Coordinates of C-alpha atoms in Angstrom, one line a residue:
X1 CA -7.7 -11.6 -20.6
X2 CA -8.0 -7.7 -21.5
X3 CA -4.6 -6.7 -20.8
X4 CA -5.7 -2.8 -21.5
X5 CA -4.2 -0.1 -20.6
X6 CA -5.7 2.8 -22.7
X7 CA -7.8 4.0 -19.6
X8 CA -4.7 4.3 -17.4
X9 CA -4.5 7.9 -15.6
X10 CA -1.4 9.2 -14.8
X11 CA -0.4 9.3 -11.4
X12 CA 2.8 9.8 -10.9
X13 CA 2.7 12.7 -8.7
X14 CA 2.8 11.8 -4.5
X15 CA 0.1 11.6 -2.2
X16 CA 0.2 13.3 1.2
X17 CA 0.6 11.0 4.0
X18 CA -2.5 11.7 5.4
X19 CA -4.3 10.3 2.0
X20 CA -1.4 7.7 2.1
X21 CA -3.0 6.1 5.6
X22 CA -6.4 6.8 3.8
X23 CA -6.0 4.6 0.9
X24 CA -4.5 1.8 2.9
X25 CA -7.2 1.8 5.8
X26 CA -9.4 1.4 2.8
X27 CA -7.1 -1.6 1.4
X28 CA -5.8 0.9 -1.0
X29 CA -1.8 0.6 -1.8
X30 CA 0.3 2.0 -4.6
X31 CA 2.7 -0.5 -6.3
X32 CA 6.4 -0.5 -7.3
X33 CA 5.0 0.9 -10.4
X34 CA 3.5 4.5 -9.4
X35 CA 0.7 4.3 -11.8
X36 CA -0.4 0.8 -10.4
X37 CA -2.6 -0.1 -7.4
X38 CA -3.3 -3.2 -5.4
X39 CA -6.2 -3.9 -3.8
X40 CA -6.3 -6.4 -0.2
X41 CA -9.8 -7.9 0.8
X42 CA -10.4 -8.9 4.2
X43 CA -12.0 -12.7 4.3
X44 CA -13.2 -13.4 7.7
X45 CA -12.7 -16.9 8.2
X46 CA -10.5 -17.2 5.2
X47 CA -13.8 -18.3 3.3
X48 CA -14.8 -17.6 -0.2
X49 CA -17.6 -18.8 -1.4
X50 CA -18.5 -20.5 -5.4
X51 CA -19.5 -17.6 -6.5
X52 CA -17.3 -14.8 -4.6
X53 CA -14.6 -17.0 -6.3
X54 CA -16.6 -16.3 -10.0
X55 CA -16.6 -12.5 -9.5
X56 CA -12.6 -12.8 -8.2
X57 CA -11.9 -14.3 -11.5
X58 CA -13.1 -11.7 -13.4
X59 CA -11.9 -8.9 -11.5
X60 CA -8.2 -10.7 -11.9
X61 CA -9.2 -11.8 -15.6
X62 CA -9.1 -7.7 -16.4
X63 CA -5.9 -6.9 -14.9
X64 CA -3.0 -7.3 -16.6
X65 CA -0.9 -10.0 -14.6
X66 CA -4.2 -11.7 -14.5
X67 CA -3.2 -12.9 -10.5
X68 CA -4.8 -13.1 -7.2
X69 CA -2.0 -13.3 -4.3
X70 CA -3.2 -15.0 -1.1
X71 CA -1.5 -13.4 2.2
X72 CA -0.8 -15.0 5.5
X73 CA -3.7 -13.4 7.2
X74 CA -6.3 -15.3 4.9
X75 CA -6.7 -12.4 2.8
X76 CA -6.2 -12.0 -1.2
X77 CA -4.8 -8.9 -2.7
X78 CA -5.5 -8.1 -6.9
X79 CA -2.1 -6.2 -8.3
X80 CA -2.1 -4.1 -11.7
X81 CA -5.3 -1.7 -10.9
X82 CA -5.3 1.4 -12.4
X83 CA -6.5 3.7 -9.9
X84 CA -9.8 5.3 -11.1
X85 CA -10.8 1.5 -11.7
X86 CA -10.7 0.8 -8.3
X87 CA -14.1 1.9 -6.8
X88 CA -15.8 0.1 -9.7
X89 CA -14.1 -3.2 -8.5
X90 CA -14.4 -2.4 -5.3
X91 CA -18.4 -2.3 -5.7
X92 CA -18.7 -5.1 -8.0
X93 CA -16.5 -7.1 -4.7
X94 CA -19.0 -5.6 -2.1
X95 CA -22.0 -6.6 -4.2
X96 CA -20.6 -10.6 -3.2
X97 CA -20.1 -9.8 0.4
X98 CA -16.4 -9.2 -0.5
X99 CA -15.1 -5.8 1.3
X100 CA -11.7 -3.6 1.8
X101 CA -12.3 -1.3 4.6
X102 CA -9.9 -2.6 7.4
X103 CA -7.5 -4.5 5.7
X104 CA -4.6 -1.9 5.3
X105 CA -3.1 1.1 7.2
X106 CA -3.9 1.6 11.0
X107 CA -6.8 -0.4 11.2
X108 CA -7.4 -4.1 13.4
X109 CA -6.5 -6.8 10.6
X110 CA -8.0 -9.7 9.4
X111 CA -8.5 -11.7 12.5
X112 CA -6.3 -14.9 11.4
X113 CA -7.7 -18.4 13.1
X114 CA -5.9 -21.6 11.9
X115 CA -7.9 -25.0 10.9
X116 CA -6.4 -28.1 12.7
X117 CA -9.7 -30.2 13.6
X118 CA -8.9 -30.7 17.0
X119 CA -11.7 -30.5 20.3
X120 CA -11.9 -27.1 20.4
X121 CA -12.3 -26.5 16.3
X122 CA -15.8 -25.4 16.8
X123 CA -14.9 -23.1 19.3
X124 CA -12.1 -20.9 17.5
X125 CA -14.1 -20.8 14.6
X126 CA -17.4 -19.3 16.4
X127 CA -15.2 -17.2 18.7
X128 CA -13.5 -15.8 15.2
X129 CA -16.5 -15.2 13.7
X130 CA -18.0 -13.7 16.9
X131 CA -15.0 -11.2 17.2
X132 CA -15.6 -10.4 12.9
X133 CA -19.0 -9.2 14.1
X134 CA -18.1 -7.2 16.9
X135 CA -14.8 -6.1 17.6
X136 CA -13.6 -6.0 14.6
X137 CA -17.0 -3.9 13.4
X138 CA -16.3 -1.2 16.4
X139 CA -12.7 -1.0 15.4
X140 CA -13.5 0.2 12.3
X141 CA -14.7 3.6 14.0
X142 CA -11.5 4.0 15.9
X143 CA -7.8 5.6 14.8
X144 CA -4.9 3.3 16.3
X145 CA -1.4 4.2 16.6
X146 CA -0.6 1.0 14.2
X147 CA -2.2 -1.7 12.6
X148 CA -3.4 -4.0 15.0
X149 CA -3.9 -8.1 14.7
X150 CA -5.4 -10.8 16.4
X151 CA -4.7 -14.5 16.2
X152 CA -7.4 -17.2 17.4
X153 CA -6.5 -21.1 17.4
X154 CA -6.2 -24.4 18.8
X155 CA -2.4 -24.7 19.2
X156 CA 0.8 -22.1 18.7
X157 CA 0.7 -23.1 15.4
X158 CA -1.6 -20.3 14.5
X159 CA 1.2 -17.8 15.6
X160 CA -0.7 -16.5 18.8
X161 CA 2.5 -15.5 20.0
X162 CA 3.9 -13.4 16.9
X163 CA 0.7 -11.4 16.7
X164 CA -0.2 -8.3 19.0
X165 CA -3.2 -10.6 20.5
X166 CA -3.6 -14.4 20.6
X167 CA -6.3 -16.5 21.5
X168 CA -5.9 -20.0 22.9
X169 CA -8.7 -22.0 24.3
X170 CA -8.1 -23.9 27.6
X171 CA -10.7 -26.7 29.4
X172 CA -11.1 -25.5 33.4
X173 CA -14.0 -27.0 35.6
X174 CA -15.9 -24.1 34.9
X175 CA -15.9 -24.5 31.6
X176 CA -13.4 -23.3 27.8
X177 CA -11.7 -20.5 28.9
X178 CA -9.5 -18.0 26.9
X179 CA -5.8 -17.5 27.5
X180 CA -4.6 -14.2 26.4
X181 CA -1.4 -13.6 24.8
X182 CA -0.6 -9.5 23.9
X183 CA 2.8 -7.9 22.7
X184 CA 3.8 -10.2 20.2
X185 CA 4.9 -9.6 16.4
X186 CA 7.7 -10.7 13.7
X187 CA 9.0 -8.1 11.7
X188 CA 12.4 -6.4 11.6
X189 CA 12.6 -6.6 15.8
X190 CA 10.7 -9.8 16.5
X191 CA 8.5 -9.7 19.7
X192 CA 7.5 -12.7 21.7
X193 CA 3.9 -12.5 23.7
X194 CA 3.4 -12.8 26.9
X195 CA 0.5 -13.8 28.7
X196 CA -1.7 -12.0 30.8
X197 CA -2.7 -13.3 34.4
X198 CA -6.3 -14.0 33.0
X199 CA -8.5 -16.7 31.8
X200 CA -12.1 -15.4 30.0
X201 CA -14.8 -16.9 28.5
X202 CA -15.7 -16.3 25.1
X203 CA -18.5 -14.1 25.6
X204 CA -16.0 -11.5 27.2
X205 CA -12.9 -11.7 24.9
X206 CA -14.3 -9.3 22.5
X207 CA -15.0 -6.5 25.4
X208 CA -11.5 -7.7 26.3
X209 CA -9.8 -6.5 23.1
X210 CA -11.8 -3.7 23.0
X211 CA -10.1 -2.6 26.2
X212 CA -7.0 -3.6 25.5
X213 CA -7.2 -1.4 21.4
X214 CA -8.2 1.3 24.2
X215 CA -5.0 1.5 25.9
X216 CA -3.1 0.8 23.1
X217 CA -4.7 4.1 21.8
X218 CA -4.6 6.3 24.6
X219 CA -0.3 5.1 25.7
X220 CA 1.0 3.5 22.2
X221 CA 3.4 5.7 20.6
X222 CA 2.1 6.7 16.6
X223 CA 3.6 4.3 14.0
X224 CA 4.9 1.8 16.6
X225 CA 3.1 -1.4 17.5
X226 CA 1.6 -2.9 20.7
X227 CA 4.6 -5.0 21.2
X228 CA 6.3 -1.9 21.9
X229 CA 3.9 -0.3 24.3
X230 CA 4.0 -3.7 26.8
X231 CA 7.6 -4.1 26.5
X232 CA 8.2 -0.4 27.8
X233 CA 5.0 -0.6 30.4
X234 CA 5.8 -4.0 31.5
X235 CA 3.7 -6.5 31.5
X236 CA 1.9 -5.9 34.7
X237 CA 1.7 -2.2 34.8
X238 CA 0.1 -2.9 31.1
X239 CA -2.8 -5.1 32.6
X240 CA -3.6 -2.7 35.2
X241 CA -4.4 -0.3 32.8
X242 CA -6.4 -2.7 30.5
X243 CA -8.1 -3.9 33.6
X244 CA -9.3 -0.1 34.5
X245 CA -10.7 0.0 30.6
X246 CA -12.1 -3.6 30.9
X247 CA -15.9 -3.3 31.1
X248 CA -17.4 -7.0 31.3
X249 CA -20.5 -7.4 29.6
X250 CA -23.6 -8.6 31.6
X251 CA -24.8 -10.7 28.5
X252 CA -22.6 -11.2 25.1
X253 CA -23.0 -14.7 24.2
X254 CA -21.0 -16.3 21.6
X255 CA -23.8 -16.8 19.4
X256 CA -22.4 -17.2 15.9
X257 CA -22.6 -20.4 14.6
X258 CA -19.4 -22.7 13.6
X259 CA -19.3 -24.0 10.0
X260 CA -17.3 -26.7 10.6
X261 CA -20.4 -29.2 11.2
X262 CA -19.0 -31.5 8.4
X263 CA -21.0 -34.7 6.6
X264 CA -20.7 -38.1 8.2
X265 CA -17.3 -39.1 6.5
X266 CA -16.4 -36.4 5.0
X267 CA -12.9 -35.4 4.5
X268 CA -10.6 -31.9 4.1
X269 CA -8.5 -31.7 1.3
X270 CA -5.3 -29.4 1.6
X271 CA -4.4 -28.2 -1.5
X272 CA -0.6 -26.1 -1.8
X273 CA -0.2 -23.1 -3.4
X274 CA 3.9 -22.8 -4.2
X275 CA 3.8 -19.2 -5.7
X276 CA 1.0 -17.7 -2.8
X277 CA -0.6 -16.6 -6.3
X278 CA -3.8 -18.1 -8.6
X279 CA -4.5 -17.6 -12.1
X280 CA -8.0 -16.7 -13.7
X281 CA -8.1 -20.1 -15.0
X282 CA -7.2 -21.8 -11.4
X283 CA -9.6 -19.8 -9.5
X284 CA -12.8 -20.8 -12.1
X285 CA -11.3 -24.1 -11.4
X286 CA -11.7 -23.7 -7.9
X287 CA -15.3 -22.3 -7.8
X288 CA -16.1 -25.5 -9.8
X289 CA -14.5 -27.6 -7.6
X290 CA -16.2 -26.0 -4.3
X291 CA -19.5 -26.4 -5.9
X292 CA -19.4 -29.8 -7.0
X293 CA -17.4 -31.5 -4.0
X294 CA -18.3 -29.6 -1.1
X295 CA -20.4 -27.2 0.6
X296 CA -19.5 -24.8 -1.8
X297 CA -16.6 -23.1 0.1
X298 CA -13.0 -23.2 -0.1
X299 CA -10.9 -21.6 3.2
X300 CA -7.7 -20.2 2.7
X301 CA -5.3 -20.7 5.8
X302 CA -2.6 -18.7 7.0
X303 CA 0.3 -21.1 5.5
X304 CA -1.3 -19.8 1.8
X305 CA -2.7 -23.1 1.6
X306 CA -6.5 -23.7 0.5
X307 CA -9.0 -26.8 2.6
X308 CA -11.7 -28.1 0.8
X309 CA -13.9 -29.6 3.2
X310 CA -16.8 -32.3 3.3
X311 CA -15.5 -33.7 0.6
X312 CA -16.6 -37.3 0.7
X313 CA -14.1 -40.2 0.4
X314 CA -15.0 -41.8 -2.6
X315 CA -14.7 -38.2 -4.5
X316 CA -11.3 -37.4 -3.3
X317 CA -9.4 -38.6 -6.4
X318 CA -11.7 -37.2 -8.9
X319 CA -11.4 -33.8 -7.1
X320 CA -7.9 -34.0 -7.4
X321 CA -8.3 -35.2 -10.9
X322 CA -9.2 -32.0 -11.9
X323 CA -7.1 -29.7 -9.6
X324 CA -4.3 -30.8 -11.3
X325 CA -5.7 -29.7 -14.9
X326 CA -4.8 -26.4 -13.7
X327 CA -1.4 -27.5 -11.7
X328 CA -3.0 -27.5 -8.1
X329 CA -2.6 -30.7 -7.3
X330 CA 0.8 -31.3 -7.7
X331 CA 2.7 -32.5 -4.5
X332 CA 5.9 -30.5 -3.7
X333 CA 8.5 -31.8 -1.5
X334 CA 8.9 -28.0 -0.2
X335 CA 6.2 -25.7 1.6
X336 CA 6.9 -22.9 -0.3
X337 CA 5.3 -19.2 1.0
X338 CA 6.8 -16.0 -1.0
X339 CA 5.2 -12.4 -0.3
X340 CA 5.1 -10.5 -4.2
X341 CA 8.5 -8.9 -3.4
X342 CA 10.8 -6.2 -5.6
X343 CA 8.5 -7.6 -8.7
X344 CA 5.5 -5.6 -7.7
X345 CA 6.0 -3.9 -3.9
X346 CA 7.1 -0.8 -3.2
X347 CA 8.8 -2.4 0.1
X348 CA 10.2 -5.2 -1.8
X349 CA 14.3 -5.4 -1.9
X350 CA 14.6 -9.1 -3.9
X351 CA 12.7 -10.9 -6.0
X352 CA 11.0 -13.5 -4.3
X353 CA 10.4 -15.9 -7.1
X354 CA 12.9 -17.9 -6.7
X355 CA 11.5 -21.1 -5.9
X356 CA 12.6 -23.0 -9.1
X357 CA 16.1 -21.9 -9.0
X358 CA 16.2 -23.6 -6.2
X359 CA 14.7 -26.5 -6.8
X360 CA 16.8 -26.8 -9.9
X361 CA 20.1 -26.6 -7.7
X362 CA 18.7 -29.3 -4.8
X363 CA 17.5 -31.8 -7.3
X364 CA 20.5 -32.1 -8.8
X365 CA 22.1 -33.8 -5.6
X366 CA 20.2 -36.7 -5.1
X367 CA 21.1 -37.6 -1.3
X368 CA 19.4 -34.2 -0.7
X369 CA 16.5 -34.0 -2.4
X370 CA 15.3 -37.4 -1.5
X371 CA 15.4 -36.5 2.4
X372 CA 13.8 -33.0 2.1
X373 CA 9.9 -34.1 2.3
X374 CA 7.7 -31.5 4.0
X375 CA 10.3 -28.7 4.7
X376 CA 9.2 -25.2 4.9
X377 CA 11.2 -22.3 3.3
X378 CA 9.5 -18.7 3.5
X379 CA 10.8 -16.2 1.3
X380 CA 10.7 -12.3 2.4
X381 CA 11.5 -9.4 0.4
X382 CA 12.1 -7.4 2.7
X383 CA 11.9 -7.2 7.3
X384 CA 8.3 -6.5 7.1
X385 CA 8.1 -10.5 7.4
X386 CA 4.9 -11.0 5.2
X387 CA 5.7 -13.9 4.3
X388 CA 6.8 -15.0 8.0
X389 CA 10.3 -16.1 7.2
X390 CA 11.5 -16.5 11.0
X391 CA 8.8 -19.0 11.7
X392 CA 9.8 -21.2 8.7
X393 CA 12.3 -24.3 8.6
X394 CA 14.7 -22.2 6.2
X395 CA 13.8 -18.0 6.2
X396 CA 14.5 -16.1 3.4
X397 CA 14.5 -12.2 4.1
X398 CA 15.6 -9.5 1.5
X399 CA 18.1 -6.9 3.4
X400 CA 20.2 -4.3 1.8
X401 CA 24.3 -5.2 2.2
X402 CA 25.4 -2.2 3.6
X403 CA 29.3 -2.8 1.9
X404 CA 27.4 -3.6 -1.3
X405 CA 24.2 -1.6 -1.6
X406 CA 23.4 -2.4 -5.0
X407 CA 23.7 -6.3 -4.9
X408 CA 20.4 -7.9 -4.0
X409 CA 21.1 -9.4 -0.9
X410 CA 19.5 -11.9 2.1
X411 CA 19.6 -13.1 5.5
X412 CA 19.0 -16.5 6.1
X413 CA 17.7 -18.4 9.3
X414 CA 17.3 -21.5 10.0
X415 CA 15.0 -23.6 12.6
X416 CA 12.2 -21.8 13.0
X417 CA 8.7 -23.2 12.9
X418 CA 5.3 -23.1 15.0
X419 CA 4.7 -26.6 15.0
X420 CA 4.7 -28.7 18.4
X421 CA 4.7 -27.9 21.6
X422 CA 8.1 -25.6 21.2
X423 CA 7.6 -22.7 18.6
X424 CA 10.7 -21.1 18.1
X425 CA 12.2 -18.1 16.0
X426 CA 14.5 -19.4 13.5
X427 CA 18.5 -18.4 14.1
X428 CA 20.5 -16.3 11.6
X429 CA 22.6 -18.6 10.0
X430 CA 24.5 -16.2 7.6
X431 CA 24.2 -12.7 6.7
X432 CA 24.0 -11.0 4.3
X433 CA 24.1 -13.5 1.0
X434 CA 24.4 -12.5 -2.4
X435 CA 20.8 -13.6 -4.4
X436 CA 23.0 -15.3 -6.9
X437 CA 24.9 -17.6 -4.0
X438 CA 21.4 -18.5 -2.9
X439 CA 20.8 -21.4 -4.2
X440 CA 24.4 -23.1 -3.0
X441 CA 23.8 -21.8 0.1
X442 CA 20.8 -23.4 0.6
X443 CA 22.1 -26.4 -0.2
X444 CA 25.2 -26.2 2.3
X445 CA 22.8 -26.1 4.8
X446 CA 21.4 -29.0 4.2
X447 CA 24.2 -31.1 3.9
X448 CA 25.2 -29.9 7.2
X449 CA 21.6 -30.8 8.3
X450 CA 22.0 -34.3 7.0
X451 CA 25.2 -34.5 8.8
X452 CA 24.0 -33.8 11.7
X453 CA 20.3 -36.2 11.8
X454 CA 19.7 -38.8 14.0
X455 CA 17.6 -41.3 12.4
X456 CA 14.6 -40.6 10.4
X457 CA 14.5 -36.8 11.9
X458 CA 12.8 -33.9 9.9
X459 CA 15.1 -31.0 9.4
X460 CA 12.8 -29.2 12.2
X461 CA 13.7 -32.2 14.7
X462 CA 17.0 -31.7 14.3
X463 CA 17.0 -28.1 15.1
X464 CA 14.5 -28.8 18.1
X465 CA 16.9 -30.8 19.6
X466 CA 20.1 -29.0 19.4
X467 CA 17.9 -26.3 20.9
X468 CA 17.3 -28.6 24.3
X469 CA 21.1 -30.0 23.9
X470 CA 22.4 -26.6 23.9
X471 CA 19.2 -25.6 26.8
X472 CA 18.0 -23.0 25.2
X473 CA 14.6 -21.6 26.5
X474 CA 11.5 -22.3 25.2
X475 CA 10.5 -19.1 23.9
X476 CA 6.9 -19.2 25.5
X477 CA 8.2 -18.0 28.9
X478 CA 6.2 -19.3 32.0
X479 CA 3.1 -21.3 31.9
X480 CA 1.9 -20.1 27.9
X481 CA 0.4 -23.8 26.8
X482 CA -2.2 -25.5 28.8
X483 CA -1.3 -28.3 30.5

């Protein structure tokens, strides 16, 4: 690694807002350290490619945490750029089909779609792709109020309702049709989506959305999201408006192809990735791997997790033979996601690495760590959410203690998740916590958790039905799910 900084320039002084919003738009944003960068590239799809992966590798092999943090919107983001070295990496990215533009600042995000390999796979993949190539391309001309993100997938698992759009495809008489889910978003003031009184075919969701980004302009309020906007239009004054913008296209077929036409057999390996960060040495790892086993892709999903697909059966151990030379293949108990926090974001309140703390503290109590098997804990250092702690079995958000302003602090909630048929946000189990009391607290929770279990019930059971014993709503008011 060439951990140089001899060709640093100094930086310090402040950007104007205006060229603040510039450089994000661009995927451009300054570090907790002022004379350090990070750059966010958009990957449609999640996908990268053997030899995108190659030229990641060396971009992160000359920086000098020599890291590439995945996001929860199938993006990756390089840290520890000096910023006059930025349009140099930024062409050398471009030259592999990698690109910026868009994935920061008041643009439309990384459309998110989320693998499960059910009937209508095929589908969300072509419609994401479709909506990458059109949409998403005349967004890029536009100035919103906010950033703006869309969700497409088979299930609520892929978040449609915490996003400002979601997609979920339904089977009428006529044909797959489109329900549309708007005002939705996590954050410091979560907002559940609602859905509007329409159904659409794929060819006209994109002229849909474009509509929809046109109100969104022309009422939304600057800096404030689209959950805001429908919450103070209401719901159905919002569609008449969208409806007015709504031109239908005579002929827009959803003609992009799906990739997920996999090879007799073949089968998708999900690999963890506990830190949401890959070495140099794991990412020339996994451009190896991809070339040898499968198509030649890997897909990164919006749990920070990587699929290898059409890998055949009888190569499934050998792949996994050598992910775990570089510590990729090692199964965790915990699904761990953790956004960069205080270490390297600006934003950032609390460190976020504090997954082995943790798991120092639960193994040591056997009766616990025996029973915890597939739990999800999200760590967030700070309200923006990236790392979706209010969807997550235990949620981990930074906060600052009002009484105690300079002790690192948290909120913790418990329950959430986006599995099943009942997504729900988790509930603030105590706030705020000390960082140091973390790991005991955690703990606590669990015992209680095991206290309260009925059989062989995952901790996400348990808090599922408490929910109906107590009858709570199901968030997803009114007929959301198709039936």
């Amino acid at each position: 690694m060439h951990h140089n900084k001899t060709n640093r320039v100094n930086l310090m002084t402040e950007f104007s807002a205006q060229e603040i919003g510039a450089l994000r738009r661009q995927g451009i944003y300054r570090q907790r350290q002022k004379d350090e960068f990070f750059l966010r590239i958009r990957l449609p799809l999640g996908r990268l490619t053997s030899s995108q992966l190659d030229t990641v590798a060396s971009v992160v092999d000359e920086t000098e945490r020599g890291r590439l943090e995945l996001t929860t919107r199938q993006s990756i983001q390089i840290h520890g750029l000096a910023f006059d070295t930025i349009p140099r990496i930024r062409q050398t990215l471009e030259e592999v089909g990698l690109f910026s533009l868009g994935s920061g600042g008041k643009a439309v995000r990384n459309i998110v779609t989320f693998y499960e390999g059910g009937p209508f796979a095929g589908e969300a993949e072509s419609l994401t792709r479709h909506l990458n190539e059109t949409f998403v391309a005349k967004s890029l001309e536009l100035t919103l109020p906010h950033k703006f993100k869309v969700a497409v997938g088979e299930s609520h698992r892929a978040g449609l309702l915490f996003n400002d759009v979601g997609l979920l495809p339904v089977q009428r008489e006529g044909g797959l049709r489109w329900q549309v889910f708007v005002g939705g978003g996590l954050g410091s003031k979560p907002h559940v989506a609602q859905l509007l009184p329409v159904e659409v075919r794929g060819s006209d969701v994109s002229s849909l959305l474009v509509a929809i980004l046109h109100v969104f302009i022309m009422k939304g309020t600057l800096n404030q999201r689209l959950k805001f906007l429908v919450q103070s239009l209401g719901l159905e004054h919002f569609w008449e408006l969208v409806r007015e913008e709504w031109t239908v296209p005579v002929e827009d077929p959803v003609t992009s192809p799906s990739s997920l036409e996999t090879m007799g057999s073949s089968e998708t390996v999900i690999v963890d990735v506990p830190d949401s960060s890959l070495t140099t040495v794991q990412l020339y790892k996994l451009a190896s791997v991809a070339r040898r086993f499968t198509q030649g892709n890997i897909y990164l999903t919006s749990n920070r997790q990587i699929l290898l697909r059409d890998v055949l059966p009888e190569e499934k151990e050998a792949l996994l033979a050598e992910l775990s030379t570089v510590d990729l293949a090692t199964p965790e108990p915990i699904h761990w996601i953790a956004c960069p926090g205080r270490t390297l974001c600006a934003r950032g309140l609390i460190d976020t690495q504090l997954r082995q703390s943790i798991l120092n503290t639960l193994r040591e109590h056997r009766l616990v760590w025996e029973k915890i098997e597939g739990m999800s804990i999200h760590l967030s250092g700070c309200a923006s959410s990236c790392a979706r702690p209010q969807v997550a079995d235990i949620g981990i958000t930074g906060i600052i203690d009002k009484q105690n302003p300079g002790i690192p602090s948290v909120t913790v909630t418990v329950g959430g998740g986006l599995d099943g048929e009942w997504p729900v946000l988790g509930e603030t189990w105590r706030s705020p916590i000390k960082v140091e009391d973390l790991p005991t607290a955690l703990l606590i929770i669990l015992e209680n958790w095991l206290e309260k279990r009925e059989g062989q019930e995952t901790f996400r059971q348990t808090y599922l039905r408490r929910h109906r014993e107590k009858g709570s709503h199901r968030i997803q008011e009114g007929r959301t799910v198709s039936e």
